[in-house]
PDB file of C-alpha atoms and ligand atoms in Angstrom:
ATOM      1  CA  UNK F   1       0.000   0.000   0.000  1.00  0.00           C
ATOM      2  CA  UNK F   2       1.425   3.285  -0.988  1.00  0.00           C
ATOM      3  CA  UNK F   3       1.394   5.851   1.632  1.00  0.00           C
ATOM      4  CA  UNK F   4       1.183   9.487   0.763  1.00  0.00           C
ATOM      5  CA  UNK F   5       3.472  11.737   2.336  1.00  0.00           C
ATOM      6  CA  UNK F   6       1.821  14.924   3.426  1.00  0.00           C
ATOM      7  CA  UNK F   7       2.981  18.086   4.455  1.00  0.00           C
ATOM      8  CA  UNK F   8       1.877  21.423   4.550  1.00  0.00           C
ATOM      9  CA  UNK F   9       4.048  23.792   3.231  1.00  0.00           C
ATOM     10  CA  UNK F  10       3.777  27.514   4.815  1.00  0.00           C
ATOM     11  CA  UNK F  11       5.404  29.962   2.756  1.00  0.00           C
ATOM     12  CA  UNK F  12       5.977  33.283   4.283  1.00  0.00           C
ATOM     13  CA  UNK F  13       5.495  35.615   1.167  1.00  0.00           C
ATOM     14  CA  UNK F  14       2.012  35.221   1.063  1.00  0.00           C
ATOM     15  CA  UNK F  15       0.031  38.354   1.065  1.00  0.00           C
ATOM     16  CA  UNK F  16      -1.660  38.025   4.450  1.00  0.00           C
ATOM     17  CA  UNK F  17       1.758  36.831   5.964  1.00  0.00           C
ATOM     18  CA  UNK F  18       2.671  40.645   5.149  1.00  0.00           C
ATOM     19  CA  UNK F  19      -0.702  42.076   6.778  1.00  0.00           C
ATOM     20  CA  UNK F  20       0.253  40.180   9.882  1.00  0.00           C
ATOM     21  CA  UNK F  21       3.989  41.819   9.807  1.00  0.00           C
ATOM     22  CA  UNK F  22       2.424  45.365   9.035  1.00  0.00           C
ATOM     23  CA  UNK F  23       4.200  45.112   5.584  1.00  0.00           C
ATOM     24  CA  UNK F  24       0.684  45.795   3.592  1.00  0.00           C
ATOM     25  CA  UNK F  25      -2.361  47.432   5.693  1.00  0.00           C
ATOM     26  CA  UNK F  26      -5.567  46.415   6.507  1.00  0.00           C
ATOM     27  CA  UNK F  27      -8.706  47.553   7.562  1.00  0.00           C
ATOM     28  CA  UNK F  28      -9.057  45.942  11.298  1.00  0.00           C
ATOM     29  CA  UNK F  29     -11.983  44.914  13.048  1.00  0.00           C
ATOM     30  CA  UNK F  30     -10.579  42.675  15.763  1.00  0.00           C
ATOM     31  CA  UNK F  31      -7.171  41.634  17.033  1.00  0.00           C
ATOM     32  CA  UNK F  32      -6.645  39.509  19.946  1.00  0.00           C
ATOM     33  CA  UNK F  33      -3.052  37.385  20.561  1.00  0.00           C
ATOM     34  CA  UNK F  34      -4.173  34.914  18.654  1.00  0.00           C
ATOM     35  CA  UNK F  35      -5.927  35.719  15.552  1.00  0.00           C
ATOM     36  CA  UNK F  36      -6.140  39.439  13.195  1.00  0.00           C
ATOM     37  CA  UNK F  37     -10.025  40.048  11.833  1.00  0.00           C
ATOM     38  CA  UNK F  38      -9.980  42.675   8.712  1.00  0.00           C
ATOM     39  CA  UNK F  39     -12.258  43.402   5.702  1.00  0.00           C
ATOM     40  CA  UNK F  40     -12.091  42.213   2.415  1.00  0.00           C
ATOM     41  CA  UNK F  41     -10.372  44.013   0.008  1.00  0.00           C
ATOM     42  CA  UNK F  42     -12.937  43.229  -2.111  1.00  0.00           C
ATOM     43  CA  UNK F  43     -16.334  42.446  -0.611  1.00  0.00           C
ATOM     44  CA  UNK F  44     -19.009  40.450  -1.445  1.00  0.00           C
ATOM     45  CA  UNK F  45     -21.911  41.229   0.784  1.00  0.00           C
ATOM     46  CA  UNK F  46     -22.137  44.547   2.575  1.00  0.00           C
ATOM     47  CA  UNK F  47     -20.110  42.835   6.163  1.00  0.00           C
ATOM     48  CA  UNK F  48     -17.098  40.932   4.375  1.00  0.00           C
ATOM     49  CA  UNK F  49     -14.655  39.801   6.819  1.00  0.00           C
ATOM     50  CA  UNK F  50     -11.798  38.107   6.774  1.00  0.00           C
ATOM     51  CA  UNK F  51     -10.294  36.232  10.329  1.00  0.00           C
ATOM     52  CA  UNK F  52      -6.514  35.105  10.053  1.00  0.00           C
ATOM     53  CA  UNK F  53      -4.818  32.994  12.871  1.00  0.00           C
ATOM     54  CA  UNK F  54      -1.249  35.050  13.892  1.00  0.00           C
ATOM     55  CA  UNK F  55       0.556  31.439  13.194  1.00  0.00           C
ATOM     56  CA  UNK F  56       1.860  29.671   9.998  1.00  0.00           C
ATOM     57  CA  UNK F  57      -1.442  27.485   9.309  1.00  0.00           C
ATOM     58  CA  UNK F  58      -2.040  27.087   5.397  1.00  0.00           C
ATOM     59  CA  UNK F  59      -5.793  25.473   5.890  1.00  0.00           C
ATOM     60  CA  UNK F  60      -8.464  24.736   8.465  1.00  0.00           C
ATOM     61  CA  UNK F  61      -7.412  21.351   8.496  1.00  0.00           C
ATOM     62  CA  UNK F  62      -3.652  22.006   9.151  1.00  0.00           C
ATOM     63  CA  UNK F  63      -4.835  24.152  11.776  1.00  0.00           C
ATOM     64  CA  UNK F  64      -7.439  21.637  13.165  1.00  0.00           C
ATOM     65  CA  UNK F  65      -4.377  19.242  13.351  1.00  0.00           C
ATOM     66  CA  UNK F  66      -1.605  20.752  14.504  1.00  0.00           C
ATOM     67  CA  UNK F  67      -2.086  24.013  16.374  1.00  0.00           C
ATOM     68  CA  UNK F  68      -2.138  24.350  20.028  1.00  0.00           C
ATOM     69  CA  UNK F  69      -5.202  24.633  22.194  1.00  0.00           C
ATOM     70  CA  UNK F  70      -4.805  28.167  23.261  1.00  0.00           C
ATOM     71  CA  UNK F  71      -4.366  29.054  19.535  1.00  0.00           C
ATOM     72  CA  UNK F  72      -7.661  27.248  18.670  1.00  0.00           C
ATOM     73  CA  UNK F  73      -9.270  28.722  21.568  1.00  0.00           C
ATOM     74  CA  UNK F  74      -8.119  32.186  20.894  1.00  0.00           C
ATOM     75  CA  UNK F  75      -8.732  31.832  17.329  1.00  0.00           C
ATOM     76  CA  UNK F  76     -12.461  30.827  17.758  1.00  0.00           C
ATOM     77  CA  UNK F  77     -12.820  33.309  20.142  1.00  0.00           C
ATOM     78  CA  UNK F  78     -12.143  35.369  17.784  1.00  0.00           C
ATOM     79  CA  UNK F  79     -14.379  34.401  14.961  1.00  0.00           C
ATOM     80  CA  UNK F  80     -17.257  35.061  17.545  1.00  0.00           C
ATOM     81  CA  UNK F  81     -16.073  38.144  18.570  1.00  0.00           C
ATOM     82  CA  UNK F  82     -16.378  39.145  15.273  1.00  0.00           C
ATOM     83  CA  UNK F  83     -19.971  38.100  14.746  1.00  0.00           C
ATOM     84  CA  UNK F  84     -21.086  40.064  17.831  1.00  0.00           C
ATOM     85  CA  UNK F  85     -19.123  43.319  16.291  1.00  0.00           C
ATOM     86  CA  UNK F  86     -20.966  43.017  12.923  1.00  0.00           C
ATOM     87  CA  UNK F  87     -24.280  42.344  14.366  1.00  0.00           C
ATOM     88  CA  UNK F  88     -24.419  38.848  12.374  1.00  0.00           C
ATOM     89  CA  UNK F  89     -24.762  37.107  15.188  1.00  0.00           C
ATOM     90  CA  UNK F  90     -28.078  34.746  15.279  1.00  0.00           C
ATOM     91  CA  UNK F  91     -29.086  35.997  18.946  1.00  0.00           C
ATOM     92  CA  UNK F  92     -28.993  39.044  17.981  1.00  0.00           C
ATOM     93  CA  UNK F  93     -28.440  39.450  14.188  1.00  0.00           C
ATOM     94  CA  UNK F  94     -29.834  37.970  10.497  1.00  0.00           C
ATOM     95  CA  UNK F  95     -26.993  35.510  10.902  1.00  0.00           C
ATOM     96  CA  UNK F  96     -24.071  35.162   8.468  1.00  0.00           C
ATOM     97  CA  UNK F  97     -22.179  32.686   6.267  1.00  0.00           C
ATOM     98  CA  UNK F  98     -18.809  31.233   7.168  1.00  0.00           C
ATOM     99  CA  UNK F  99     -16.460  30.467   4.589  1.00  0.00           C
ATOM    100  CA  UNK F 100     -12.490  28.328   4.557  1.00  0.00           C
ATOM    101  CA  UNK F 101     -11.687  27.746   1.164  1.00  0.00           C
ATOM    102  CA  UNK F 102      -9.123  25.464   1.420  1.00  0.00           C
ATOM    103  CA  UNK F 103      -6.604  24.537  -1.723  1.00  0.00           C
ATOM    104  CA  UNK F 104      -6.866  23.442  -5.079  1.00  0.00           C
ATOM    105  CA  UNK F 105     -10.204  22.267  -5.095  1.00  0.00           C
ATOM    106  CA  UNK F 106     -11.635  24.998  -2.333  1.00  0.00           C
ATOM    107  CA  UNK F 107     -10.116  27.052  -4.954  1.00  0.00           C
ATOM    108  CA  UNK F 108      -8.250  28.908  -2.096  1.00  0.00           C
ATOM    109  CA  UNK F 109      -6.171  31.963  -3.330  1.00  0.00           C
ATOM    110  CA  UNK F 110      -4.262  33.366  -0.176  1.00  0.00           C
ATOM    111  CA  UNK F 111      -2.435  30.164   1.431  1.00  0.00           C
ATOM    112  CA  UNK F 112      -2.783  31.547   5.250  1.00  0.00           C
ATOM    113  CA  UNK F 113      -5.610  29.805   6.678  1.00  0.00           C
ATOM    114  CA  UNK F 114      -8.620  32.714   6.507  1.00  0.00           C
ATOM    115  CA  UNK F 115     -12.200  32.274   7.369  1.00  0.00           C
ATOM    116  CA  UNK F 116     -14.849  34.481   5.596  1.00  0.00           C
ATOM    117  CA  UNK F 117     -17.515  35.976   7.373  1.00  0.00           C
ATOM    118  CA  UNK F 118     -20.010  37.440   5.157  1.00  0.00           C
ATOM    119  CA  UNK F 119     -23.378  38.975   6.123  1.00  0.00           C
ATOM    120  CA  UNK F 120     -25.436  42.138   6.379  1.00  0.00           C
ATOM    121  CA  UNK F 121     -27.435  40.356   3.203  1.00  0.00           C
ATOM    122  CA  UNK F 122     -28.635  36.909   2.249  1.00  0.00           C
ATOM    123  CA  UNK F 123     -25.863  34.679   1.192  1.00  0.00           C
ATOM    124  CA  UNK F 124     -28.276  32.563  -1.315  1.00  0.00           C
ATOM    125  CA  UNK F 125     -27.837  29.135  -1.922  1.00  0.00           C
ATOM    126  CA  UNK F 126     -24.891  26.969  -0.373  1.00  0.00           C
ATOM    127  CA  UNK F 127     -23.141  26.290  -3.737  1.00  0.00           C
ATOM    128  CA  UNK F 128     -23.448  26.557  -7.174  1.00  0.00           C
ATOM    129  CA  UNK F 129     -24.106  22.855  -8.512  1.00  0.00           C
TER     130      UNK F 129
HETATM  131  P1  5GP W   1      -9.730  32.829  -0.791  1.00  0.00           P
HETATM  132  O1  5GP W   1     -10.165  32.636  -2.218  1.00  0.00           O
HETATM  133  O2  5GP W   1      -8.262  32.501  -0.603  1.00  0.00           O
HETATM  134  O3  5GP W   1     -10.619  32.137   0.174  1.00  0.00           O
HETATM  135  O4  5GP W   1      -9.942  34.370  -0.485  1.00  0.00           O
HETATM  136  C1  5GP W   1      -8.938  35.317  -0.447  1.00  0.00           C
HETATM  137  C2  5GP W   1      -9.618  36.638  -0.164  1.00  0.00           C
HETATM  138  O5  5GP W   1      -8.616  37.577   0.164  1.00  0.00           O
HETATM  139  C3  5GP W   1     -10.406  37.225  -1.351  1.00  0.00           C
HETATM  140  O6  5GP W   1     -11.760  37.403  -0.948  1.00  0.00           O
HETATM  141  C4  5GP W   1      -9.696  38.552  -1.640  1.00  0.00           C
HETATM  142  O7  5GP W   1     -10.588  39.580  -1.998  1.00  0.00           O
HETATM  143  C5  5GP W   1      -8.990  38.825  -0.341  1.00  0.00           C
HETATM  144  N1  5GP W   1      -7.753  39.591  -0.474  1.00  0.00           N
HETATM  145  C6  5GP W   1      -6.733  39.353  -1.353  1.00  0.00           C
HETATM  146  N2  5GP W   1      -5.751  40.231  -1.164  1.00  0.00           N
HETATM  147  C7  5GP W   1      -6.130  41.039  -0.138  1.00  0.00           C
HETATM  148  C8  5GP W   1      -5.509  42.148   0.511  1.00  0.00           C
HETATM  149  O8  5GP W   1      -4.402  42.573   0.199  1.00  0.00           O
HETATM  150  N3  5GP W   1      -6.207  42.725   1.519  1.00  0.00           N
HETATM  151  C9  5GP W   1      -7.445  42.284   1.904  1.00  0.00           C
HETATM  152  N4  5GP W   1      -8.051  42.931   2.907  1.00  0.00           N
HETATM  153  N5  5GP W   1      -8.057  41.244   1.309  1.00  0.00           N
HETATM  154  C10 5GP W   1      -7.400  40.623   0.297  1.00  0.00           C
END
């Protein structure tokens, strides 16, 4: 049985690497020690946000695996934190859609793990079949 070698490959040139060094700027909504929240350069619904973890994660999944507790905790945290600051939140909001591309098939651009959160207007259908 062959056995496929995997390994995720962080590379530190990617463009929200640079945000998270202060290289390129952003439009912040939240920061905490774990994770940086900012708006989407370009938006798709009127609340577009975008939540990075501060470490090298390219993907959910590489994050889900091997981050640290306190990172996950800090960077969920976050991502509700940021629904309660853009009034998405269902106890209190229309609610919102949460988005992780993730690679070649997620058709992720940016290779920093990124969640979307996009609200403020229905999201439609789940996907386009
Ligand atoms: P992905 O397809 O990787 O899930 O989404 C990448 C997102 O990053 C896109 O929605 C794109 O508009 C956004 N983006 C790309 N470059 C920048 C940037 O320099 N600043 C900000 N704020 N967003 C960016």
């Amino acid at each position: 049985m062959l056995h496929k070698i995997m390994a995720y490959k962080y590379e530190d040139d990617n463009i929200f690497a640079k945000i998270l060094r202060g290289e390129i700027p952003n439009d912040t909504v939240l920061e905490n020690e774990y994770a940086l929240a900012f708006r989407d350069i370009n938006p798709q619904r009127p609340h577009h946000v975008l939540i990075i973890p501060k470490g090298r994660y390219v993907s959910f999944d590489h994050f889900a695996k091997e981050a640290a507790d306190d990172q996950i905790i800090g960077y969920i945290q976050a991502i509700g934190a940021v629904c309660d600051l853009l009034n998405v939140s269902i106890d209190n909001g229309d609610g919102f859609r949460m988005i992780a591309n993730s690679g070649q098939h997620g058709v992720q651009e940016v290779p920093h793990l990124h969640v979307h959160i996009l609200g403020g207007s229905s999201c439609g259908k789940m996907i386009q079949s």
